[in-house]
Amino acid sequence: MRVKAAVLRQMGLPLPYVQSQPIAIEEVELAPPAQGEVLLRIHAAGLCHSDLSAINGDRPWPMPIVIGHEAAAEVVELGEGVTDLAVGDHVVLIFRPSCGACASCSVGRPALCGPGGEANAAGTLLGGYRRLAAVNGVGIDGRAGGALHHHLGCAAFAEYATVSRRSVVRIDPALPWDEAALFGCAVITGAGAVYNT
């Protein structure tokens, strides 16, 4: 399906960004969810300092990339094998998916998941997959229609996102979307600092 998304093609452009315009809203091709993945309709997304760090180049990421990771969404389609969520569920995206099987995950330290960290650094979903492709611009291979990277496994500055099931947490549907979005990064980062130090 074709959706609009915020694509960052070059980090470190000069300030002010209103002039250098490092982000462009582009039409991108979003693949449906494969096994263990979900398709989400993004209802709210927060601008986090991690997003700004990608834009200004302080935290390098592979380019081009659809940014955004702090978001609240609605499940609209389930990939094969996803049985613990339902279409219509409200979820928040989390920036560090955990595989559930590596050494860190098996001892109760999912925030240190090796495969999750590797996927984030590579700009892929957990498992090494990309579900985004350029429509009018060039992708990671320099060709028109090529694949785009996912920021922190989420690529949440978009109308819709396909993500790993391990990148979402179901929430109470009574929670407003804009408030729920903060739980995906700001709240879990603060809670993690308290509980893990």
PDB file of C-alpha atoms in Angstrom:
ATOM      1  CA  MET A   1       0.000   0.000   0.000  1.00  0.00           C
ATOM      2  CA  ARG A   2       1.139   3.553  -0.580  1.00  0.00           C
ATOM      3  CA  VAL A   3       1.397   5.856   2.431  1.00  0.00           C
ATOM      4  CA  LYS A   4       2.905   9.221   3.279  1.00  0.00           C
ATOM      5  CA  ALA A   5       6.001   9.145   5.473  1.00  0.00           C
ATOM      6  CA  ALA A   6       8.737  11.476   6.743  1.00  0.00           C
ATOM      7  CA  VAL A   7      11.935  10.466   4.957  1.00  0.00           C
ATOM      8  CA  LEU A   8      15.371  11.629   6.066  1.00  0.00           C
ATOM      9  CA  ARG A   9      17.840  11.331   3.193  1.00  0.00           C
ATOM     10  CA  GLN A  10      20.842  13.214   4.597  1.00  0.00           C
ATOM     11  CA  MET A  11      21.954  13.830   8.165  1.00  0.00           C
ATOM     12  CA  GLY A  12      23.743  16.913   9.413  1.00  0.00           C
ATOM     13  CA  LEU A  13      22.231  19.570   7.190  1.00  0.00           C
ATOM     14  CA  PRO A  14      22.719  23.100   8.555  1.00  0.00           C
ATOM     15  CA  LEU A  15      20.310  24.921  10.820  1.00  0.00           C
ATOM     16  CA  PRO A  16      17.739  26.333  10.539  1.00  0.00           C
ATOM     17  CA  TYR A  17      15.924  23.242   9.303  1.00  0.00           C
ATOM     18  CA  VAL A  18      13.125  25.356   7.894  1.00  0.00           C
ATOM     19  CA  GLN A  19      15.654  26.330   5.215  1.00  0.00           C
ATOM     20  CA  SER A  20      17.739  23.167   4.783  1.00  0.00           C
ATOM     21  CA  GLN A  21      14.658  20.903   5.018  1.00  0.00           C
ATOM     22  CA  PRO A  22      16.321  17.596   5.945  1.00  0.00           C
ATOM     23  CA  ILE A  23      12.980  15.757   6.078  1.00  0.00           C
ATOM     24  CA  ALA A  24      10.582  15.386   3.180  1.00  0.00           C
ATOM     25  CA  ILE A  25       7.064  13.987   3.273  1.00  0.00           C
ATOM     26  CA  GLU A  26       7.127  11.359   0.545  1.00  0.00           C
ATOM     27  CA  GLU A  27       4.843   8.700  -0.767  1.00  0.00           C
ATOM     28  CA  VAL A  28       6.369   5.307   0.061  1.00  0.00           C
ATOM     29  CA  GLU A  29       5.374   1.720  -0.594  1.00  0.00           C
ATOM     30  CA  LEU A  30       4.590  -0.209   2.595  1.00  0.00           C
ATOM     31  CA  ALA A  31       4.554  -3.998   2.427  1.00  0.00           C
ATOM     32  CA  PRO A  32       1.891  -5.959   4.314  1.00  0.00           C
ATOM     33  CA  PRO A  33       2.896  -7.742   7.504  1.00  0.00           C
ATOM     34  CA  ALA A  34       4.780 -11.017   7.148  1.00  0.00           C
ATOM     35  CA  GLN A  35       4.973 -13.711   9.805  1.00  0.00           C
ATOM     36  CA  GLY A  36       5.346 -12.223  13.270  1.00  0.00           C
ATOM     37  CA  GLU A  37       4.563  -8.681  12.100  1.00  0.00           C
ATOM     38  CA  VAL A  38       1.637  -6.270  12.381  1.00  0.00           C
ATOM     39  CA  LEU A  39       0.317  -3.432  10.242  1.00  0.00           C
ATOM     40  CA  LEU A  40      -0.534  -0.330  12.257  1.00  0.00           C
ATOM     41  CA  ARG A  41      -2.404   2.900  11.627  1.00  0.00           C
ATOM     42  CA  ILE A  42      -0.415   5.603  13.396  1.00  0.00           C
ATOM     43  CA  HIS A  43      -2.680   7.930  15.385  1.00  0.00           C
ATOM     44  CA  ALA A  44      -0.065  10.026  17.225  1.00  0.00           C
ATOM     45  CA  ALA A  45       3.714  10.339  17.244  1.00  0.00           C
ATOM     46  CA  GLY A  46       6.030  12.379  19.412  1.00  0.00           C
ATOM     47  CA  LEU A  47       9.188  14.140  18.299  1.00  0.00           C
ATOM     48  CA  CYS A  48      11.914  12.728  20.539  1.00  0.00           C
ATOM     49  CA  HIS A  49      15.493  13.898  20.934  1.00  0.00           C
ATOM     50  CA  SER A  50      16.551  10.597  19.328  1.00  0.00           C
ATOM     51  CA  ASP A  51      14.778  11.758  16.157  1.00  0.00           C
ATOM     52  CA  LEU A  52      16.614  15.091  16.307  1.00  0.00           C
ATOM     53  CA  SER A  53      19.905  13.236  16.900  1.00  0.00           C
ATOM     54  CA  ALA A  54      19.309  11.329  13.669  1.00  0.00           C
ATOM     55  CA  ILE A  55      18.475  14.521  11.778  1.00  0.00           C
ATOM     56  CA  ASN A  56      21.514  16.470  12.993  1.00  0.00           C
ATOM     57  CA  GLY A  57      23.877  13.492  12.653  1.00  0.00           C
ATOM     58  CA  ASP A  58      24.819  13.110  16.330  1.00  0.00           C
ATOM     59  CA  ARG A  59      23.615   9.492  16.195  1.00  0.00           C
ATOM     60  CA  PRO A  60      24.345   8.207  12.695  1.00  0.00           C
ATOM     61  CA  TRP A  61      21.816   5.934  11.021  1.00  0.00           C
ATOM     62  CA  PRO A  62      21.814   4.272   7.627  1.00  0.00           C
ATOM     63  CA  MET A  63      20.231   6.479   4.970  1.00  0.00           C
ATOM     64  CA  PRO A  64      17.627   6.998   3.604  1.00  0.00           C
ATOM     65  CA  ILE A  65      15.399   6.288   6.584  1.00  0.00           C
ATOM     66  CA  VAL A  66      11.787   6.835   7.628  1.00  0.00           C
ATOM     67  CA  ILE A  67      12.176   8.349  11.075  1.00  0.00           C
ATOM     68  CA  GLY A  68       9.974   8.302  14.158  1.00  0.00           C
ATOM     69  CA  HIS A  69       9.709   5.787  16.972  1.00  0.00           C
ATOM     70  CA  GLU A  70       7.583   7.281  19.767  1.00  0.00           C
ATOM     71  CA  ALA A  71       4.015   6.559  18.658  1.00  0.00           C
ATOM     72  CA  ALA A  72       0.572   5.186  19.451  1.00  0.00           C
ATOM     73  CA  ALA A  73      -1.315   3.179  16.871  1.00  0.00           C
ATOM     74  CA  GLU A  74      -4.199   0.875  16.052  1.00  0.00           C
ATOM     75  CA  VAL A  75      -3.678  -2.663  14.778  1.00  0.00           C
ATOM     76  CA  VAL A  76      -5.232  -2.993  11.307  1.00  0.00           C
ATOM     77  CA  GLU A  77      -3.760  -6.288  10.094  1.00  0.00           C
ATOM     78  CA  LEU A  78      -1.988  -9.249  11.670  1.00  0.00           C
ATOM     79  CA  GLY A  79       0.796 -11.243  10.084  1.00  0.00           C
ATOM     80  CA  GLU A  80       0.821 -15.021  10.279  1.00  0.00           C
ATOM     81  CA  GLY A  81       1.471 -16.348  13.768  1.00  0.00           C
ATOM     82  CA  VAL A  82       0.412 -13.216  15.654  1.00  0.00           C
ATOM     83  CA  THR A  83      -2.259 -14.552  18.002  1.00  0.00           C
ATOM     84  CA  ASP A  84      -1.997 -12.321  21.069  1.00  0.00           C
ATOM     85  CA  LEU A  85      -3.257  -9.146  19.354  1.00  0.00           C
ATOM     86  CA  ALA A  86      -6.477  -8.396  17.494  1.00  0.00           C
ATOM     87  CA  VAL A  87      -7.445  -5.965  14.763  1.00  0.00           C
ATOM     88  CA  GLY A  88      -8.591  -2.794  16.515  1.00  0.00           C
ATOM     89  CA  ASP A  89      -6.241  -3.151  19.501  1.00  0.00           C
ATOM     90  CA  HIS A  90      -4.507   0.030  20.637  1.00  0.00           C
ATOM     91  CA  VAL A  91      -0.728  -0.234  20.987  1.00  0.00           C
ATOM     92  CA  VAL A  92       2.383   1.836  21.593  1.00  0.00           C
ATOM     93  CA  LEU A  93       5.540   1.257  19.616  1.00  0.00           C
ATOM     94  CA  ILE A  94       8.732   0.552  21.521  1.00  0.00           C
ATOM     95  CA  PHE A  95      12.133   1.490  20.171  1.00  0.00           C
ATOM     96  CA  ARG A  96      14.004  -1.622  21.313  1.00  0.00           C
ATOM     97  CA  PRO A  97      12.347  -4.871  20.255  1.00  0.00           C
ATOM     98  CA  SER A  98      13.404  -7.987  22.114  1.00  0.00           C
ATOM     99  CA  CYS A  99      13.681 -11.374  20.424  1.00  0.00           C
ATOM    100  CA  GLY A 100      12.769 -13.311  23.573  1.00  0.00           C
ATOM    101  CA  ALA A 101      15.419 -15.957  22.907  1.00  0.00           C
ATOM    102  CA  CYS A 102      18.925 -14.452  23.127  1.00  0.00           C
ATOM    103  CA  ALA A 103      21.128 -14.593  26.242  1.00  0.00           C
ATOM    104  CA  SER A 104      19.936 -11.192  27.514  1.00  0.00           C
ATOM    105  CA  CYS A 105      16.261 -11.923  26.890  1.00  0.00           C
ATOM    106  CA  SER A 106      16.504 -15.341  28.545  1.00  0.00           C
ATOM    107  CA  VAL A 107      17.771 -13.793  31.801  1.00  0.00           C
ATOM    108  CA  GLY A 108      15.090 -11.092  31.925  1.00  0.00           C
ATOM    109  CA  ARG A 109      17.096  -8.243  30.339  1.00  0.00           C
ATOM    110  CA  PRO A 110      15.135  -7.592  27.123  1.00  0.00           C
ATOM    111  CA  ALA A 111      16.444  -4.018  26.903  1.00  0.00           C
ATOM    112  CA  LEU A 112      19.853  -5.545  26.134  1.00  0.00           C
ATOM    113  CA  CYS A 113      18.574  -7.856  23.382  1.00  0.00           C
ATOM    114  CA  GLY A 114      21.390  -8.452  20.895  1.00  0.00           C
ATOM    115  CA  PRO A 115      19.227  -9.123  17.825  1.00  0.00           C
ATOM    116  CA  GLY A 116      17.052  -6.091  18.696  1.00  0.00           C
ATOM    117  CA  GLY A 117      20.084  -3.820  18.882  1.00  0.00           C
ATOM    118  CA  GLU A 118      21.525  -5.226  15.657  1.00  0.00           C
ATOM    119  CA  ALA A 119      18.236  -4.690  13.823  1.00  0.00           C
ATOM    120  CA  ASN A 120      18.014  -1.102  15.062  1.00  0.00           C
ATOM    121  CA  ALA A 121      21.590  -0.332  13.970  1.00  0.00           C
ATOM    122  CA  ALA A 122      20.937  -1.832  10.527  1.00  0.00           C
ATOM    123  CA  GLY A 123      17.678   0.091  10.039  1.00  0.00           C
ATOM    124  CA  THR A 124      15.590  -3.075   9.789  1.00  0.00           C
ATOM    125  CA  LEU A 125      12.787  -4.769  11.645  1.00  0.00           C
ATOM    126  CA  LEU A 126      13.637  -7.529  14.098  1.00  0.00           C
ATOM    127  CA  GLY A 127      14.737 -10.396  11.880  1.00  0.00           C
ATOM    128  CA  GLY A 128      16.532  -8.166   9.376  1.00  0.00           C
ATOM    129  CA  TYR A 129      13.622  -7.253   7.105  1.00  0.00           C
ATOM    130  CA  ARG A 130      12.618  -3.967   5.486  1.00  0.00           C
ATOM    131  CA  ARG A 131       8.992  -3.266   4.581  1.00  0.00           C
ATOM    132  CA  LEU A 132       9.412   0.214   3.054  1.00  0.00           C
ATOM    133  CA  ALA A 133      10.364   1.250  -0.471  1.00  0.00           C
ATOM    134  CA  ALA A 134      10.738   4.595  -2.186  1.00  0.00           C
ATOM    135  CA  VAL A 135       8.112   5.483  -4.791  1.00  0.00           C
ATOM    136  CA  ASN A 136       9.541   8.592  -6.455  1.00  0.00           C
ATOM    137  CA  GLY A 137      12.924   8.845  -4.734  1.00  0.00           C
ATOM    138  CA  VAL A 138      15.846   6.461  -4.536  1.00  0.00           C
ATOM    139  CA  GLY A 139      16.290   3.765  -1.923  1.00  0.00           C
ATOM    140  CA  ILE A 140      19.273   2.443   0.012  1.00  0.00           C
ATOM    141  CA  ASP A 141      20.805   0.911  -3.101  1.00  0.00           C
ATOM    142  CA  GLY A 142      20.703   4.223  -4.991  1.00  0.00           C
ATOM    143  CA  ARG A 143      17.996   3.120  -7.402  1.00  0.00           C
ATOM    144  CA  ALA A 144      14.465   4.389  -7.840  1.00  0.00           C
ATOM    145  CA  GLY A 145      11.982   2.293  -5.912  1.00  0.00           C
ATOM    146  CA  GLY A 146      14.644   0.820  -3.645  1.00  0.00           C
ATOM    147  CA  ALA A 147      14.163  -0.121  -0.001  1.00  0.00           C
ATOM    148  CA  LEU A 148      14.172   2.432   2.819  1.00  0.00           C
ATOM    149  CA  HIS A 149      15.441   1.940   6.363  1.00  0.00           C
ATOM    150  CA  HIS A 150      13.214   1.826   9.465  1.00  0.00           C
ATOM    151  CA  HIS A 151      14.199   4.135  12.355  1.00  0.00           C
ATOM    152  CA  LEU A 152      14.487   2.010  15.519  1.00  0.00           C
ATOM    153  CA  GLY A 153      12.314  -0.693  13.973  1.00  0.00           C
ATOM    154  CA  CYS A 154       9.308   1.631  13.919  1.00  0.00           C
ATOM    155  CA  ALA A 155       9.361   4.209  11.084  1.00  0.00           C
ATOM    156  CA  ALA A 156       6.502   5.882  12.930  1.00  0.00           C
ATOM    157  CA  PHE A 157       6.424   9.267  11.194  1.00  0.00           C
ATOM    158  CA  ALA A 158       4.042   7.778   8.663  1.00  0.00           C
ATOM    159  CA  GLU A 159       0.341   7.190   8.189  1.00  0.00           C
ATOM    160  CA  TYR A 160       0.837   3.428   8.587  1.00  0.00           C
ATOM    161  CA  ALA A 161       3.731   1.206   9.662  1.00  0.00           C
ATOM    162  CA  THR A 162       4.529  -2.484   9.395  1.00  0.00           C
ATOM    163  CA  VAL A 163       6.542  -3.564  12.431  1.00  0.00           C
ATOM    164  CA  SER A 164       7.598  -6.655  14.334  1.00  0.00           C
ATOM    165  CA  ARG A 165       5.031  -7.875  16.857  1.00  0.00           C
ATOM    166  CA  ARG A 166       7.876  -7.564  19.375  1.00  0.00           C
ATOM    167  CA  SER A 167       7.920  -3.779  18.762  1.00  0.00           C
ATOM    168  CA  VAL A 168       4.447  -3.087  20.178  1.00  0.00           C
ATOM    169  CA  VAL A 169       2.727  -3.222  23.553  1.00  0.00           C
ATOM    170  CA  ARG A 170      -1.064  -3.308  23.856  1.00  0.00           C
ATOM    171  CA  ILE A 171      -2.568  -0.443  25.880  1.00  0.00           C
ATOM    172  CA  ASP A 172      -5.921   0.498  27.359  1.00  0.00           C
ATOM    173  CA  PRO A 173      -8.075   1.995  24.574  1.00  0.00           C
ATOM    174  CA  ALA A 174      -9.275   4.690  26.988  1.00  0.00           C
ATOM    175  CA  LEU A 175      -5.808   6.287  26.951  1.00  0.00           C
ATOM    176  CA  PRO A 176      -5.716   9.278  24.553  1.00  0.00           C
ATOM    177  CA  TRP A 177      -3.488   8.714  21.532  1.00  0.00           C
ATOM    178  CA  ASP A 178      -1.276  11.757  22.120  1.00  0.00           C
ATOM    179  CA  GLU A 179      -0.584  10.767  25.725  1.00  0.00           C
ATOM    180  CA  ALA A 180      -0.071   7.109  24.858  1.00  0.00           C
ATOM    181  CA  ALA A 181       2.602   7.963  22.279  1.00  0.00           C
ATOM    182  CA  LEU A 182       4.908   9.167  25.058  1.00  0.00           C
ATOM    183  CA  PHE A 183       4.957   5.713  26.638  1.00  0.00           C
ATOM    184  CA  GLY A 184       6.900   4.279  23.694  1.00  0.00           C
ATOM    185  CA  CYS A 185      10.101   6.152  24.519  1.00  0.00           C
ATOM    186  CA  ALA A 186       9.958   8.942  27.100  1.00  0.00           C
ATOM    187  CA  VAL A 187       8.211   6.904  29.787  1.00  0.00           C
ATOM    188  CA  ILE A 188      10.075   3.623  29.276  1.00  0.00           C
ATOM    189  CA  THR A 189      13.413   5.439  29.086  1.00  0.00           C
ATOM    190  CA  GLY A 190      12.731   7.187  32.396  1.00  0.00           C
ATOM    191  CA  ALA A 191      11.433   4.028  34.033  1.00  0.00           C
ATOM    192  CA  GLY A 192      14.405   2.063  32.729  1.00  0.00           C
ATOM    193  CA  ALA A 193      16.812   4.603  34.204  1.00  0.00           C
ATOM    194  CA  VAL A 194      15.148   4.239  37.604  1.00  0.00           C
ATOM    195  CA  TYR A 195      14.847   0.452  37.625  1.00  0.00           C
ATOM    196  CA  ASN A 196      18.159  -0.427  35.998  1.00  0.00           C
ATOM    197  CA  THR A 197      20.600   1.875  37.799  1.00  0.00           C
TER     198      THR A 197
END
